[in-house]
Amino acid sequence: MARTPSAKPASRKSAKAGTTVTKENLQALGADRLADLLVELAGQDTVLTRKLRMALTAAHAKDKLGKEIEKRLRTIQRSRGFLPWDRIKPLAAELDALRQSILDDVATMDVGQAISTMRILVELAPSVYERSDDSSGYLSDVFREAASDLGTLWGRQAGRDPAVTVRDMLTLLDGDGYGTCDHLLVSCGEALGKPGAAILRSTLLARLRDLPASKAKGDYRTDIARMQTVAHLKDLADAMGDVDAYIETVNLSDHQSVSIRDVARRLLNKGRAREALEWLDRETDATSRFRWENDDLRIEACEAVEDRDQAQSLRWKVFRERLSLPHWQAYQRHLSDYDAIDAEEQALDHIRNFPARGVALSTLLEWPAPEEAARLVREHTAELDGRDYGTLRPAADRLSESYPNEATLLYRLLIEAVLDRALSRYYSYAAKDLASCRMLAPMLTAEDGIETHEAFMSRLKARHKRKLGFWSLIGEH
């Protein structure tokens, strides 16, 4: 039978698409075929077998799911073999899937069972850490999430005695040697309520009173105990959204100055900008560790109290100190068109004369003011550091099309910084920079007195002829 014009053969692309492993293509196989494949694979993969068993339990025997998860967690807890690096991520993925199942599936059937199972997961952490290297942080992330989930589940259990929540929480916090419960208390606002918060606060304050004062510099054990108790009081204040309790706790601390920024941030969030400014005014050059961050808080607070002149003055100050373009742009947005013209020239002049030439170069290119950037390279080549490859190489790449002389100067700085120090592990980068110089060589102009590529190569060979590892990379010996 003749084919009608509209009946076109299936394209090769669509045929190939049907063999790609996607959800839609697998659904087309049908349930029976997929079930056969999964049964076959499960016989070869114990991890897949466990996942399938959990999925079947969740679908057909949800009331038994908590016990199944608990059984698996107990098995992991009893294990003693060391976990090599390539097993950390799969284990973390399995534990996270179990955590999510407890929170989403078990809790819908029995919150009490979910609480019991999630607590087992949280308490599993030490035994897992002791036989593994969690430098990646995969496991710690899962355990911290589980601790936060436990606090959430406590809040979902109807009629739960706040005193029991306080007791259980303190048991976990006091026994936590790995930071697993760092986020537990903050998630417990609903579980504690005002009665539980009052019990916990009085308990922690009593502990703080009973702890000895730090006797001397380096009395770490006493200092740590006090700092941990203060940290718990701060977390409690955050859990209850009580900024005044947070401030009272800071006033009990031996290190109030480090909390200036935290207090100001919380006061701003509560719309108490004038009080935030009063706290920021406590800052001194000797005590501030977060001066730049505090500048932004101060600007935000000044805007909130409608002191826009002071906010503008601070933006200009921050720009001048560290050439922060976001602060310049915010400053510029608050100027009239007439004032903005003069301010822009003043800002550019400040960048031109900024003593950290690499920072100035990056800022001019980001502005963007490429002509000014090229001028800076020409006039201050000797003040640029060839070791600053994170600045100079992107700058050279940006300038290479329109300013080959200046780009070449930067590439040469990078090359010589490597060769002068015989940094053999960076020879491949220097070779690439030399290739860039070779490519730009035909475009060089003598108007700035720049050394020709041939003269540069002769000087380089004379000075570094023994660095055979470098010359072998560019095919010269």
XYZ file of C-alpha atoms in Angstrom, residues 25-399:
375
model
C 10.155 5.994 28.751
C 10.250 3.602 31.698
C 6.500 4.002 32.257
C 6.012 2.897 28.669
C 7.540 -0.486 29.553
C 4.565 -1.285 31.752
C 4.337 -2.293 35.397
C 4.996 -6.015 34.850
C 8.220 -5.502 32.909
C 9.501 -2.908 35.386
C 8.686 -5.216 38.310
C 10.651 -8.030 36.673
C 13.650 -5.760 36.142
C 13.572 -4.513 39.744
C 13.334 -8.026 41.178
C 16.298 -9.059 39.046
C 18.381 -6.052 40.107
C 17.388 -6.379 43.777
C 18.899 -9.857 43.809
C 22.265 -8.253 43.001
C 22.008 -5.056 45.086
C 21.264 -5.130 48.836
C 20.859 -1.342 48.987
C 18.143 -1.478 46.329
C 16.509 -4.379 48.149
C 16.269 -2.300 51.339
C 14.825 0.666 49.434
C 12.199 -1.517 47.780
C 11.259 -3.141 51.084
C 10.810 0.271 52.713
C 8.733 1.495 49.767
C 6.488 -1.603 49.938
C 6.075 -1.200 53.689
C 5.162 2.478 53.262
C 2.588 1.554 50.616
C 0.984 -1.533 52.158
C 1.856 -1.641 55.859
C 2.503 1.945 56.913
C 1.762 1.053 60.528
C 4.851 -1.197 60.485
C 7.120 1.276 58.707
C 8.476 2.813 61.918
C 9.555 -0.595 63.207
C 11.210 -1.426 59.877
C 13.172 1.832 59.936
C 14.094 1.288 63.575
C 15.362 -2.204 62.735
C 17.584 -0.818 59.988
C 18.942 1.925 62.256
C 19.771 -0.616 64.957
C 21.665 -2.695 62.401
C 23.753 0.335 61.391
C 24.347 1.127 65.061
C 25.663 -2.371 65.771
C 28.052 -2.313 62.819
C 31.720 -1.980 63.703
C 33.537 -1.966 60.364
C 35.331 1.187 59.251
C 33.493 3.183 56.595
C 35.840 4.145 53.736
C 35.328 7.453 51.946
C 33.404 5.906 49.039
C 30.719 4.540 51.384
C 30.066 7.816 53.229
C 27.854 9.425 50.595
C 25.679 6.307 49.975
C 25.186 5.865 53.739
C 24.304 9.549 54.138
C 21.788 9.227 51.279
C 20.193 6.168 52.917
C 19.992 7.848 56.337
C 18.481 10.963 54.773
C 15.843 8.865 52.995
C 15.008 7.168 56.306
C 14.835 10.572 58.036
C 12.445 11.887 55.389
C 10.294 8.758 55.643
C 10.041 9.144 59.425
C 8.989 12.777 59.060
C 6.571 12.332 56.142
C 5.215 8.780 56.480
C 5.625 7.437 60.011
C 4.535 10.711 61.623
C 1.219 10.700 59.724
C 0.331 7.366 61.337
C 1.899 7.672 64.787
C 3.768 10.782 65.960
C 4.984 8.960 69.057
C 6.563 6.230 66.941
C 8.101 8.879 64.680
C 9.617 10.640 67.705
C 11.060 7.374 69.041
C 12.548 6.433 65.639
C 13.927 9.906 64.899
C 15.632 9.939 68.293
C 17.337 6.645 67.465
C 18.598 8.247 64.260
C 19.956 11.256 66.171
C 21.634 9.054 68.799
C 23.172 6.943 66.052
C 25.578 9.759 65.160
C 28.473 9.018 67.591
C 28.781 5.349 66.593
C 28.865 6.313 62.900
C 31.362 9.155 63.384
C 33.693 6.900 65.370
C 34.147 4.537 62.434
C 34.234 6.990 59.555
C 35.882 10.134 58.235
C 33.096 12.634 57.586
C 35.362 15.393 56.242
C 32.829 15.898 53.435
C 30.112 16.817 55.955
C 27.500 14.562 54.303
C 26.744 12.621 57.481
C 26.784 15.610 59.837
C 24.286 17.436 57.620
C 21.850 14.505 57.845
C 22.207 14.125 61.612
C 21.694 17.864 62.219
C 18.569 17.793 60.051
C 17.320 14.802 62.047
C 17.845 16.683 65.329
C 15.867 19.651 63.986
C 13.134 17.277 62.790
C 12.973 15.752 66.256
C 12.200 19.181 67.715
C 9.494 19.652 65.075
C 7.953 16.262 65.890
C 7.882 17.057 69.604
C 5.798 20.091 68.691
C 3.357 17.946 66.681
C 2.629 15.537 69.541
C -0.642 16.595 71.139
C -0.633 16.858 74.916
C 3.118 16.440 75.261
C 4.308 17.603 78.691
C 6.729 20.563 78.225
C 8.736 19.315 81.207
C 9.349 16.026 79.360
C 10.482 17.975 76.295
C 12.922 19.969 78.443
C 14.284 16.792 80.028
C 14.731 15.005 76.695
C 16.262 18.071 75.074
C 18.824 18.588 77.839
C 19.744 14.896 77.746
C 20.565 15.196 74.046
C 22.319 18.558 74.331
C 24.449 17.462 77.292
C 25.512 14.249 75.567
C 26.270 15.853 72.227
C 29.992 15.808 71.550
C 29.809 16.242 67.790
C 27.530 19.246 67.230
C 24.678 16.993 66.070
C 22.138 18.923 68.141
C 23.355 22.411 67.239
C 19.968 23.248 65.672
C 17.746 21.224 68.012
C 16.749 23.931 70.470
C 15.861 26.497 67.814
C 13.336 24.050 66.318
C 11.583 23.497 69.651
C 9.608 26.719 70.042
C 6.232 25.053 69.498
C 7.122 22.003 71.586
C 8.205 24.121 74.558
C 5.588 26.830 74.504
C 5.786 29.473 77.211
C 5.666 26.950 80.098
C 8.495 24.813 78.698
C 10.559 27.870 77.788
C 10.236 29.155 81.362
C 11.346 25.787 82.793
C 14.297 25.534 80.419
C 15.384 29.122 80.963
C 15.350 28.798 84.758
C 17.267 25.508 84.518
C 19.943 27.008 82.278
C 20.244 30.162 84.401
C 20.719 28.004 87.489
C 23.458 26.092 85.695
C 25.172 29.324 84.727
C 25.071 30.578 88.318
C 26.555 27.310 89.573
C 29.411 27.295 87.078
C 32.657 28.774 88.437
C 33.929 31.955 86.898
C 36.861 31.648 84.533
C 39.983 31.749 86.676
C 42.560 32.696 84.121
C 43.267 33.075 80.465
C 43.348 29.594 78.970
C 40.860 28.092 81.455
C 39.151 26.402 78.503
C 37.088 23.816 80.379
C 35.273 26.421 82.462
C 34.994 28.818 79.529
C 33.485 26.166 77.255
C 30.890 25.127 79.845
C 29.816 28.735 80.320
C 29.799 29.470 76.585
C 27.691 26.379 75.859
C 25.127 27.350 78.485
C 24.974 30.915 77.175
C 24.604 29.545 73.622
C 21.647 27.404 74.739
C 20.012 30.460 76.333
C 20.486 32.399 73.086
C 18.975 29.555 71.061
C 16.029 29.443 73.455
C 15.447 33.172 72.983
C 15.538 32.705 69.198
C 13.168 29.725 69.394
C 10.663 31.892 71.254
C 11.308 34.978 69.097
C 12.218 36.945 72.244
C 14.899 39.519 71.440
C 14.830 40.942 74.984
C 15.670 37.526 76.419
C 18.470 37.315 73.868
C 19.861 40.668 75.040
C 19.601 39.619 78.702
C 21.612 36.505 77.852
C 24.277 38.541 76.057
C 24.567 40.748 79.146
C 25.314 37.599 81.178
C 28.118 36.628 78.820
C 31.802 37.217 79.451
C 32.244 38.230 75.798
C 29.508 40.768 75.057
C 31.418 42.572 72.325
C 31.286 39.591 69.940
C 27.466 39.657 70.079
C 26.969 43.296 69.059
C 26.197 42.363 65.469
C 23.820 39.533 66.475
C 21.843 41.779 68.810
C 21.625 44.585 66.247
C 20.405 42.170 63.569
C 17.635 40.851 65.821
C 16.554 44.336 66.893
C 16.354 45.410 63.250
C 14.232 42.361 62.445
C 11.829 43.477 65.181
C 11.660 47.029 63.821
C 13.686 48.478 66.706
C 16.242 50.351 64.625
C 17.188 53.038 67.165
C 18.087 50.389 69.731
C 20.076 48.576 67.035
C 22.086 51.759 66.428
C 22.735 52.110 70.165
C 24.202 48.591 70.195
C 26.287 49.281 67.114
C 27.654 52.397 68.826
C 29.240 50.099 71.432
C 31.602 48.840 68.769
C 35.242 49.900 68.905
C 38.175 49.208 66.605
C 39.646 47.008 69.334
C 36.531 44.830 69.749
C 35.076 44.641 66.266
C 35.675 41.440 64.315
C 32.866 42.128 61.847
C 33.291 45.817 61.108
C 32.404 45.536 57.442
C 29.251 43.534 58.139
C 28.337 45.980 60.881
C 28.640 48.869 58.406
C 25.811 47.319 56.404
C 23.681 46.909 59.534
C 24.315 50.534 60.437
C 23.282 51.683 56.942
C 20.097 49.604 57.189
C 19.330 51.049 60.628
C 19.942 54.627 59.459
C 17.520 54.099 56.575
C 14.960 52.646 58.993
C 15.088 55.767 61.218
C 15.116 57.960 58.068
C 18.598 59.340 58.672
C 19.404 59.153 54.956
C 22.312 61.610 55.084
C 24.131 59.352 57.530
C 23.299 56.284 55.426
C 24.788 58.000 52.362
C 27.871 59.053 54.297
C 28.408 55.444 55.390
C 27.995 54.092 51.853
C 30.611 56.548 50.573
C 32.930 55.666 53.463
C 32.680 51.921 52.740
C 33.313 52.510 49.038
C 36.394 54.605 49.750
C 37.798 52.067 52.235
C 37.488 48.925 50.119
C 36.230 49.972 46.659
C 32.940 48.152 47.184
C 30.940 48.677 43.997
C 27.618 47.541 45.551
C 27.980 50.369 48.087
C 28.922 52.828 45.340
C 25.900 51.779 43.283
C 23.594 52.174 46.291
C 25.155 55.582 46.986
C 24.649 56.622 43.360
C 20.979 55.563 43.336
C 20.261 58.077 46.086
C 21.813 61.020 44.205
C 20.178 63.465 41.870
C 21.248 63.260 38.210
C 23.231 66.483 38.593
C 25.128 65.304 41.694
C 25.718 61.839 40.213
C 27.978 63.230 37.450
C 30.391 64.897 39.884
C 30.263 61.911 42.244
C 31.184 59.496 39.451
C 34.290 61.440 38.512
C 35.250 61.719 42.173
C 34.785 57.962 42.614
C 36.867 57.145 39.536
C 39.624 59.460 40.730
C 39.638 57.658 44.081
C 39.963 54.282 42.329
C 42.846 55.580 40.174
C 44.779 56.518 43.307
C 43.802 53.544 45.452
C 47.026 52.091 46.915
C 46.068 48.425 46.393
C 46.590 48.462 42.617
C 45.217 44.976 42.000
C 41.950 45.851 43.747
C 41.763 49.083 41.755
C 42.337 47.201 38.488
C 39.523 44.726 39.198
C 37.189 47.546 40.212
C 37.841 49.538 37.031
C 37.098 46.506 34.869
C 33.922 45.762 36.814
C 32.830 49.448 36.672
C 33.315 49.055 33.601
C 36.071 51.504 32.670
C 38.488 49.457 30.523
C 40.408 52.498 29.272
C 41.119 53.543 32.863
C 42.107 49.954 33.678
C 44.574 49.916 30.780
C 46.002 53.241 31.909
C 46.515 51.858 35.431
C 48.436 48.888 33.995
C 50.652 51.169 31.893
C 51.434 53.616 34.672
C 51.709 51.222 37.625
C 53.010 47.954 36.189
C 55.741 47.710 38.812
C 53.161 47.982 41.618
C 51.135 44.986 40.415
C 51.950 41.589 41.916
C 52.381 38.769 39.427
C 51.415 36.285 42.140
C 47.912 37.762 42.172
C 46.791 35.489 39.335
C 43.147 35.646 40.460
C 43.163 39.342 39.525
C 45.768 39.686 36.786
C 44.848 36.776 34.533
C 41.126 37.708 34.198
C 42.197 41.341 33.702
C 44.630 40.351 30.940
C 41.924 38.278 29.243
C 39.500 41.207 29.404
C 42.011 43.706 28.010
